[in-house]
Coordinates of C-alpha atoms and ligand atoms in Angstrom, one line a residue:
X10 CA -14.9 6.8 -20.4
X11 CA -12.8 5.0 -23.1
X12 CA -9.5 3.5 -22.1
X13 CA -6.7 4.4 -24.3
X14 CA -6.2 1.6 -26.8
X15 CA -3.3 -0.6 -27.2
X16 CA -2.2 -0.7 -23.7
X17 CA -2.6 -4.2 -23.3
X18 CA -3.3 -7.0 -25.5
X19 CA -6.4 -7.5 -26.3
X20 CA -6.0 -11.4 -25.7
X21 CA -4.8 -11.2 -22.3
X22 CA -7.8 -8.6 -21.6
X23 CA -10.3 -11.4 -22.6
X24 CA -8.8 -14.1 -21.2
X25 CA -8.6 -12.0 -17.5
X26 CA -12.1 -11.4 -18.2
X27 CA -13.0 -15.2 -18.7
X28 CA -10.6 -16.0 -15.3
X29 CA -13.1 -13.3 -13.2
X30 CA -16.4 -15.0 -14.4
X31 CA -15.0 -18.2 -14.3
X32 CA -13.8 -16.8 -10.1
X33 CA -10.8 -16.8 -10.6
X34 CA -8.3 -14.2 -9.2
X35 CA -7.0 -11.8 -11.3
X36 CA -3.7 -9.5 -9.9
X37 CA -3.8 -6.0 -11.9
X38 CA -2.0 -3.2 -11.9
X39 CA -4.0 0.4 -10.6
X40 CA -2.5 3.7 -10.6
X41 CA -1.3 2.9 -6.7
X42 CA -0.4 -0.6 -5.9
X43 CA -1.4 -3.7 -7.8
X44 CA -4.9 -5.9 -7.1
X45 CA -5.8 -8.8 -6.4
X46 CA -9.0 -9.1 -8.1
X47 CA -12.4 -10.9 -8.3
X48 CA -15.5 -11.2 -9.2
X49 CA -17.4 -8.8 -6.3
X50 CA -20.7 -10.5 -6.6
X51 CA -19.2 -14.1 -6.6
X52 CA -18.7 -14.8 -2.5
X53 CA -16.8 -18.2 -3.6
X54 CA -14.3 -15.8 -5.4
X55 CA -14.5 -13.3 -3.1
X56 CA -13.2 -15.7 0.0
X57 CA -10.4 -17.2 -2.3
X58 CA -8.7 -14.0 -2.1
X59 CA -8.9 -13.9 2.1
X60 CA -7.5 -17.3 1.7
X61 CA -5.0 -16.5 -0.4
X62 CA -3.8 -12.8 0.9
X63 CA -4.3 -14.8 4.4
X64 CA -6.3 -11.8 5.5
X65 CA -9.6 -11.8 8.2
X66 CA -12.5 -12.4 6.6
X67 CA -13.8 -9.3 8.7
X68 CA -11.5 -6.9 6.8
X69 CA -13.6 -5.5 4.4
X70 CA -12.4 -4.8 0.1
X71 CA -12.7 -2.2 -2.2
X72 CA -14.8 -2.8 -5.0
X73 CA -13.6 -1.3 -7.9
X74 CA -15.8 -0.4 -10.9
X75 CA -15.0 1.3 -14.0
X76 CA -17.0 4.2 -13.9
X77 CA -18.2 6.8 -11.5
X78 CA -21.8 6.5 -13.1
X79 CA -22.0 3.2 -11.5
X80 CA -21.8 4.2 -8.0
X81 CA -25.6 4.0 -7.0
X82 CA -25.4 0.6 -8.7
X83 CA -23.3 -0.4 -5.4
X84 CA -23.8 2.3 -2.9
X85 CA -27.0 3.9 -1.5
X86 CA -27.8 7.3 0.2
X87 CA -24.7 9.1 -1.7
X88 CA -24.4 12.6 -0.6
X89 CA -23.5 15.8 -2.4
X90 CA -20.4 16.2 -1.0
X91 CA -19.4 12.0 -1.4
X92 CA -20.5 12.9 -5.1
X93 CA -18.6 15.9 -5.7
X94 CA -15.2 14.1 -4.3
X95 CA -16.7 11.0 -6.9
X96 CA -16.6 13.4 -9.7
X97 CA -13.7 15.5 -8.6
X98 CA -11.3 12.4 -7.7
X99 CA -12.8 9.7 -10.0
X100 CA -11.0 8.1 -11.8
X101 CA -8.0 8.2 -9.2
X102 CA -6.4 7.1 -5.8
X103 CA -9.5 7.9 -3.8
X104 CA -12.2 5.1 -2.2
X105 CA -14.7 6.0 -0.6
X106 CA -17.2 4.4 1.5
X107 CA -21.0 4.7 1.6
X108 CA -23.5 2.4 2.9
X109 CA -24.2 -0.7 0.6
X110 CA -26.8 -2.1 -1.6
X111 CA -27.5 -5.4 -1.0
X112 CA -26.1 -6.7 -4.1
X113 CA -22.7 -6.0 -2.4
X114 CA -22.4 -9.5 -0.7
X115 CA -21.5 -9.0 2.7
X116 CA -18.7 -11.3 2.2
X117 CA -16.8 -8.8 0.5
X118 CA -17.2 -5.9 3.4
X119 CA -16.4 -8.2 6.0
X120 CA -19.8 -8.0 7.4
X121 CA -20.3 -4.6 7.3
X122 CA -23.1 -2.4 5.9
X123 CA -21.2 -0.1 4.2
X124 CA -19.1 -0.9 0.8
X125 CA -15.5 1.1 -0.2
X126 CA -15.8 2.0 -4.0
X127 CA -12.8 3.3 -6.2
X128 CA -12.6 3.8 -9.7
X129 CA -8.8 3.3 -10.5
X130 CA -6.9 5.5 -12.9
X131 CA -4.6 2.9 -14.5
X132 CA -5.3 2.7 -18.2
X133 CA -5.3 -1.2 -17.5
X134 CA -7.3 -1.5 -14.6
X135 CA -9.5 1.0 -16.6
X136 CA -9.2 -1.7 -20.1
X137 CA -10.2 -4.8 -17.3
X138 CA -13.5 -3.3 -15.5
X139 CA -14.7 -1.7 -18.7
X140 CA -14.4 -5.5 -20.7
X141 CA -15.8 -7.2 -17.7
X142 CA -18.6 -4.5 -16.9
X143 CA -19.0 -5.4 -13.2
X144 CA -17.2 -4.9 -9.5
X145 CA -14.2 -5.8 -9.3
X146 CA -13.4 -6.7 -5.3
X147 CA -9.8 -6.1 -4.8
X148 CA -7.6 -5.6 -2.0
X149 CA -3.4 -5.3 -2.6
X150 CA -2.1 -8.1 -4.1
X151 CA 0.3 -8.9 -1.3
X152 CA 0.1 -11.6 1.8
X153 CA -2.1 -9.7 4.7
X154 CA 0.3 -7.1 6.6
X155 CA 2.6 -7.4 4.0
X156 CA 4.7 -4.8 1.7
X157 CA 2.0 -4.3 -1.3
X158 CA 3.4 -4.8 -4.6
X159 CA 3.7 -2.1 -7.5
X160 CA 5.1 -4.3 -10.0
X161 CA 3.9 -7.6 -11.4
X162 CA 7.2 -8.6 -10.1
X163 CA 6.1 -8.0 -7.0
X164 CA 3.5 -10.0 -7.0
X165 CA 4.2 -13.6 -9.1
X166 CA 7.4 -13.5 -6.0
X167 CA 4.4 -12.3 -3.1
X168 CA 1.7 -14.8 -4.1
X169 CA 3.5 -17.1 -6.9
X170 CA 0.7 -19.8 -8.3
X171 CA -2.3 -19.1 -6.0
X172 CA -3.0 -15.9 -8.7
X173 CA -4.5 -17.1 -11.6
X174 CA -3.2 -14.7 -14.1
X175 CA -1.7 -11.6 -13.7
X176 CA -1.7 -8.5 -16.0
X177 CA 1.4 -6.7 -16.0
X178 CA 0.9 -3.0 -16.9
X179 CA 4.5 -1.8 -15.2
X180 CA 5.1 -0.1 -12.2
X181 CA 2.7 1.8 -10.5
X182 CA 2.9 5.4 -10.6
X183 CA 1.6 6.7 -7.4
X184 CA 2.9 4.0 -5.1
X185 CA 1.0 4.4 -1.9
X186 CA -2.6 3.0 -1.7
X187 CA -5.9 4.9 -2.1
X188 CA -6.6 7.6 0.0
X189 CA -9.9 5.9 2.0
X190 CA -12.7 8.6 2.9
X191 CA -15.7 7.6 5.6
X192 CA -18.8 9.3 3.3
X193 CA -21.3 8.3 5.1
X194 CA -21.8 11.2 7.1
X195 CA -19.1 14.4 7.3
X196 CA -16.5 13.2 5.2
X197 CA -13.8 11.6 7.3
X198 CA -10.0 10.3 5.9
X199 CA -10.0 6.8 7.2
X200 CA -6.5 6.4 5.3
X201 CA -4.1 8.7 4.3
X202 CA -3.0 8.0 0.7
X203 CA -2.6 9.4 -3.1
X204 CA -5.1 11.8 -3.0
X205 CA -4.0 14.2 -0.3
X206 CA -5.9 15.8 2.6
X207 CA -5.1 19.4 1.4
X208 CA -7.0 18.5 -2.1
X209 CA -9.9 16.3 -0.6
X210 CA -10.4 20.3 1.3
X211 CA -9.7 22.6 -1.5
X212 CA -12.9 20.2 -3.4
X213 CA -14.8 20.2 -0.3
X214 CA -13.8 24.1 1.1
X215 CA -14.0 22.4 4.6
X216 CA -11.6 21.0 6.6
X217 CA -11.7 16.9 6.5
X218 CA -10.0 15.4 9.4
X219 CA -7.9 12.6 9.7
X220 CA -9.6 9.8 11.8
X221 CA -7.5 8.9 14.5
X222 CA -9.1 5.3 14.9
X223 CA -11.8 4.1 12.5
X224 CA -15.1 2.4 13.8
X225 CA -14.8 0.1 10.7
X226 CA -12.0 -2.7 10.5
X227 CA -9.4 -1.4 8.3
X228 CA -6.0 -3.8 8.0
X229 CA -4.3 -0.7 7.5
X230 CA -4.9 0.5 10.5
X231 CA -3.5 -2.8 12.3
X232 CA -0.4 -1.3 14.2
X233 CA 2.3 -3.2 11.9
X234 CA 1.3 -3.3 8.5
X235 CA 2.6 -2.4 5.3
X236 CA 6.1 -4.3 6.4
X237 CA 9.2 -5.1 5.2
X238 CA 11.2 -8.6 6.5
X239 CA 13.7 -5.7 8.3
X240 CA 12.5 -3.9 11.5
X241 CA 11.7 -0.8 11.2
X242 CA 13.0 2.3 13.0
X243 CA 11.3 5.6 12.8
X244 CA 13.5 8.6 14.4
X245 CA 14.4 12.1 14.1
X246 CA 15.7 13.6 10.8
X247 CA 18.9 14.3 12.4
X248 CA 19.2 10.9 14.1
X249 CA 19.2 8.8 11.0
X250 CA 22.6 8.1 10.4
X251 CA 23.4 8.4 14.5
X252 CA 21.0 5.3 14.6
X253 CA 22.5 3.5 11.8
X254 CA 26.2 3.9 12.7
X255 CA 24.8 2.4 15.9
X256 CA 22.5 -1.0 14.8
X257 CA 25.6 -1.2 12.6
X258 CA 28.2 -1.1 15.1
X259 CA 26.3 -4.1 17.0
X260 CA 26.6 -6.5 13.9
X261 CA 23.1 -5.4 12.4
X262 CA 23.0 -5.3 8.9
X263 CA 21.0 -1.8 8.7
X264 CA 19.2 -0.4 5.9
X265 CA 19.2 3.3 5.6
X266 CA 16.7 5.8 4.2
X267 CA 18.8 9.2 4.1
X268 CA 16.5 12.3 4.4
X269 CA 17.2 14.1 1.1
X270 CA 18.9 16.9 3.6
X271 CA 21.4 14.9 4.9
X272 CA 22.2 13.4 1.4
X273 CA 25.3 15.1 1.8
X274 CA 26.4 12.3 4.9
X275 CA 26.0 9.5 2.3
X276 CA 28.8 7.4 1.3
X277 CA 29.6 3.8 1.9
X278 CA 29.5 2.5 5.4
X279 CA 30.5 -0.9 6.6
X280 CA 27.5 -2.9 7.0
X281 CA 24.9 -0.3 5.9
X282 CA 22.9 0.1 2.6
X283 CA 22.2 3.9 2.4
X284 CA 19.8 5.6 0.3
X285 CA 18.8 8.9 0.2
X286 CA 15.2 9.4 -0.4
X287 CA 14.1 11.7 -3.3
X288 CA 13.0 15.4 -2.6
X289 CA 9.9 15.2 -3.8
X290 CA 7.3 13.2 -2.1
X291 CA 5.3 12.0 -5.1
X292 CA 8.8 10.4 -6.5
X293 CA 9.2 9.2 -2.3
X294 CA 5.9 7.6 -2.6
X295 CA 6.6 5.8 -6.1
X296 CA 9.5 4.5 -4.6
X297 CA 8.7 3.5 -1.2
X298 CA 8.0 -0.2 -1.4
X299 CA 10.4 -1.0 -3.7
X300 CA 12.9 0.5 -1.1
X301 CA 11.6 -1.1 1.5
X302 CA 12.3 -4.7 -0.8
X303 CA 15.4 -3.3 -2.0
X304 CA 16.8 -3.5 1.9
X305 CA 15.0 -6.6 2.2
X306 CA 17.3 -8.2 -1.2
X307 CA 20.7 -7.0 0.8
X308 CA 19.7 -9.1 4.0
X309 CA 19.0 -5.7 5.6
X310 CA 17.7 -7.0 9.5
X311 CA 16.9 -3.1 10.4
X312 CA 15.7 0.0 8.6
X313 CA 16.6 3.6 9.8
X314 CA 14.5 5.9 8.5
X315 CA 12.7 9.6 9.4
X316 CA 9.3 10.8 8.4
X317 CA 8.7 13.4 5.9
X318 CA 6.7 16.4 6.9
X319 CA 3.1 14.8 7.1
X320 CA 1.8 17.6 4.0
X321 CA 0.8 16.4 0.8
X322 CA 1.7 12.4 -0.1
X323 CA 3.8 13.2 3.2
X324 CA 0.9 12.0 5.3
X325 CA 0.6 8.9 3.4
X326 CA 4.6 8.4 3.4
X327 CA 4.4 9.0 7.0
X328 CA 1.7 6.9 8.0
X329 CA 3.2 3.6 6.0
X330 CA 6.4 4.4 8.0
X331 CA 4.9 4.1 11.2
X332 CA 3.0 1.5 10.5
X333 CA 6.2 -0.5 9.2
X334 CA 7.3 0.3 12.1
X335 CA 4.5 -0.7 14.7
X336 CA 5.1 -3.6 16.8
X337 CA 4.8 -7.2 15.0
X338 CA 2.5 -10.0 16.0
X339 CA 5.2 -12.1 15.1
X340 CA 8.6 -12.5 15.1
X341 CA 10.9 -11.8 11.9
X342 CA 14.4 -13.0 10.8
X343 CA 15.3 -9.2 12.5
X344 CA 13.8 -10.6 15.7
X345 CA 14.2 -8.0 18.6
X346 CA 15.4 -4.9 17.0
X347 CA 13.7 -1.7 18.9
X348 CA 10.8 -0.8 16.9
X349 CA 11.0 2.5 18.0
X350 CA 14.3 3.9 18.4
X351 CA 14.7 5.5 21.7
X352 CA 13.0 2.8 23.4
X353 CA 15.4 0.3 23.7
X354 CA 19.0 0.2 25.2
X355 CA 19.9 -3.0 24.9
X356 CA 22.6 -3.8 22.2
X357 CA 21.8 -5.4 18.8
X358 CA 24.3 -8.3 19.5
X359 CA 23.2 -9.5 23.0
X360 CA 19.1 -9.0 22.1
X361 CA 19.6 -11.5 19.0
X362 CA 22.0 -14.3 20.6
X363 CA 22.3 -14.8 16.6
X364 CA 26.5 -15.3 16.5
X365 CA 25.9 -14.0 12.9
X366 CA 29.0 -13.3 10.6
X367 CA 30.3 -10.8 10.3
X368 CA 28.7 -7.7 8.3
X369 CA 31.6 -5.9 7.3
X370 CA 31.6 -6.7 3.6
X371 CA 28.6 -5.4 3.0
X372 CA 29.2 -1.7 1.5
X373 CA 26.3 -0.8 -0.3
X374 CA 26.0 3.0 -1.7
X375 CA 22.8 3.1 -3.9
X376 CA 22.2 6.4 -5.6
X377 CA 20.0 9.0 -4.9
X378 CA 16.4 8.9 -6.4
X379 CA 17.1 5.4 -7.9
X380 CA 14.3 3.0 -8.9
X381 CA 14.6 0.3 -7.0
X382 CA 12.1 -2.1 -8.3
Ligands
TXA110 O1 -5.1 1.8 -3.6 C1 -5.8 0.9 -3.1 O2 -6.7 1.2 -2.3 C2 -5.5 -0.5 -3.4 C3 -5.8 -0.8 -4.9 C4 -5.6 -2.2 -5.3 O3 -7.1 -0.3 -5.2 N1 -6.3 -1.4 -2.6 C5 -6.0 -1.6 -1.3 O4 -6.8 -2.6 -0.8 O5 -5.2 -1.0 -0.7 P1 -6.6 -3.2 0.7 O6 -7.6 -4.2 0.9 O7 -5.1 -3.5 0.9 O8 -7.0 -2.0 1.6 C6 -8.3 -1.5 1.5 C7 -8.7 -0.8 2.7 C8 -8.7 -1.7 3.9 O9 -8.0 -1.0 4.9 C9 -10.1 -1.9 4.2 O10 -10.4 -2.2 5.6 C10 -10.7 -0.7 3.8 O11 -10.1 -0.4 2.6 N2 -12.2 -0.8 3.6 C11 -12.8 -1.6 2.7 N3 -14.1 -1.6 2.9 C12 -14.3 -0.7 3.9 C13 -15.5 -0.3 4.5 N4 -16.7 -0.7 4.2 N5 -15.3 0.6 5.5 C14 -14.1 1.1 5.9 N6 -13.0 0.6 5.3 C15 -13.1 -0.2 4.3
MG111 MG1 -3.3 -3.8 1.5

């Protein structure tokens, strides 16, 4: 496959080229989140970016590679159905995960036997791996448990000089990571993502379920992940703005993600940054981490927000909330805010201690379906 031309320059192609061979880390941009990449058969490289994402060295990364021909250069046993999602998904927001040949250094899959290949769709990601013609091991180019980037922005402020260059190809356009498929045996979804479970079927004419807990280590999977600075709360549709008048009335500074349905409640309200999410979930996806750093830029300590219906990218969308929204290992700047609405009675104010100022200049109305990032 030829990458269209003339989406990056070629010197900055070459020179992340010479930075991978030389292991180095390069951050790119793919079609769902940007990379951090390196070299996937240099193990130096490979543990520079654990050290630098601060991630286990038992979480396995993708390895990306540039075309789906190459997939029994890295995986072995591939099955006609693992094939058929290759050829039907490839390039695009789909990884899966077969068992791995040995030049896959275990280093890189976190000890496993098994390796998570994707072939990216981003014209740029598409430009690097064809110019450097090997694996590219790359996890999101964010801190470990982090909010993952979809803008170069995102990651120069994430992971400043420990990246040694960065390609900027603009924001992402699917915003939520790859959809991660176990295809070692019956296809399994290990995470829900841009490619959605309804398609993965449709390709497959069989039902592919949704693992509820992976045998493999996937960071993903850790209950808070994916994580803004502000707490997350996950309720009802129809308790969004209940919840919000409420962390607000306690002194929090609360960050609000409106269902599009009650779009019609939005207006400014003392000490809360509303926005109402788009309709669609493919525009909700694009936007969702940049939201999630947008409330994060106002000082937001809490974030209201509901799930969409768990169709379509609304699986994905659903399954970042909640994990935004699982407990935290360790404490934030929002310190004790419920995770979970619901769960929790005890006021804002008293479970802080903080004697903050007070919020009540903060009036915030950001309009529907904005960018944020
Ligand atoms: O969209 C994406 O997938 C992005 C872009 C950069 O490609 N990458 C990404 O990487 O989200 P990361 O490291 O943040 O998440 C990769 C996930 C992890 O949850 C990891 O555990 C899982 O892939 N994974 C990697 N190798 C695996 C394996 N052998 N078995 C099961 N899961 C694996
Ligand atoms: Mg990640």
């Amino acid at each position: 496959m030829v990458p269209p031309q003339g989406v990056i320059a070629p010197h900055r192609l070459e020179r992340a080229v010479r930075v991978l061979r030389a292991g180095g880390l390069v951050a790119f941009p793919t079609e769902t989140v940007y990379g951090l990449g390196a070299d996937a058969e240099n193990v130096g490289a490979v543990k520079r970016v654990f050290e630098v994402k601060g991630r286990p060295p038992t979480h396995p990364l993708i390895v990306h590679i540039g075309d789906r021909a190459q997939i029994d250069d890295w995986a072995a046993g591939v099955s006609g159905p693992a094939q058929h999602l290759a050829e039907c998904f490839w390039p695009g927001p789909l990884t899966l995960v077969f068992r791995r040949r040995s030049r896959v250094p275990l280093a890189v899959t976190g000890g496993l036997e098994t390796v998570a290949l994707r072939v990216p769709e981003h014209p740029v990601a598409l430009a690097l791996l064809a110019a450097y013609g090997g694996g590219v091991a790359a996890p999101s180019a964010n801190r470990f448990g982090a909010v993952s980037p979809t803008t170069a922005g995102h990651v120069r402020e994430g992971l400043g000089a420990a990246v040694d260059f960065v390609l900027d190809g603009g924001p992402c356009g699917v915003g939520v990571e790859s959809t991660i498929v176990d295809a070692t045996a019956e296809p399994v979804i290990l995470r829900p993502g841009g490619v959605a479970r309804e398609d993965l079927e449709q390709a497959l004419g069989c039902s592919v379920p949704v693992s509820a807990r992976s045998a493999v280590r996937v960071p993903g999977q850790h209950p808070s992940h994916y994580a803004p600075r502000a707490r997350v709360l996950l309720v009802e549709p129809d308790q969004v703005t209940a919840q919000a008048e409420l962390l607000a009335a306690q002194g929090c500074r609360v960050g609000v993600l409106l269902p599009p349905e009650a779009a019609n409640l939005s207006g400014s309200r003392t000490g809360q940054v509303m926005i109402t999410v788009p309709e669609s979930d493919a525009d909700y996806a694009r936007q969702l981490y940049g939201l999630l750093r947008e409330f994060d830029r106002h000082g937001c300590e809490a974030i209201v927000a509901s799930a969409p219906a768990p169709e379509g990218l609304g699986l994905a969308i659903t399954d970042r909330l909640r994990r935004a929204a699982g407990p935290r290992r360790v404490s934030s700047s929002a310190g004790s805010v419920p995770a979970t609405a619901g769960t929790s009675t005890e006021p804002w104010r008293a479970s802080t201690g903080s004697g903050r100022a007070s919020r009540s200049d903060l009036q915030v109305q950001v309009r529907p379906g904005r960018e944020s990032s």
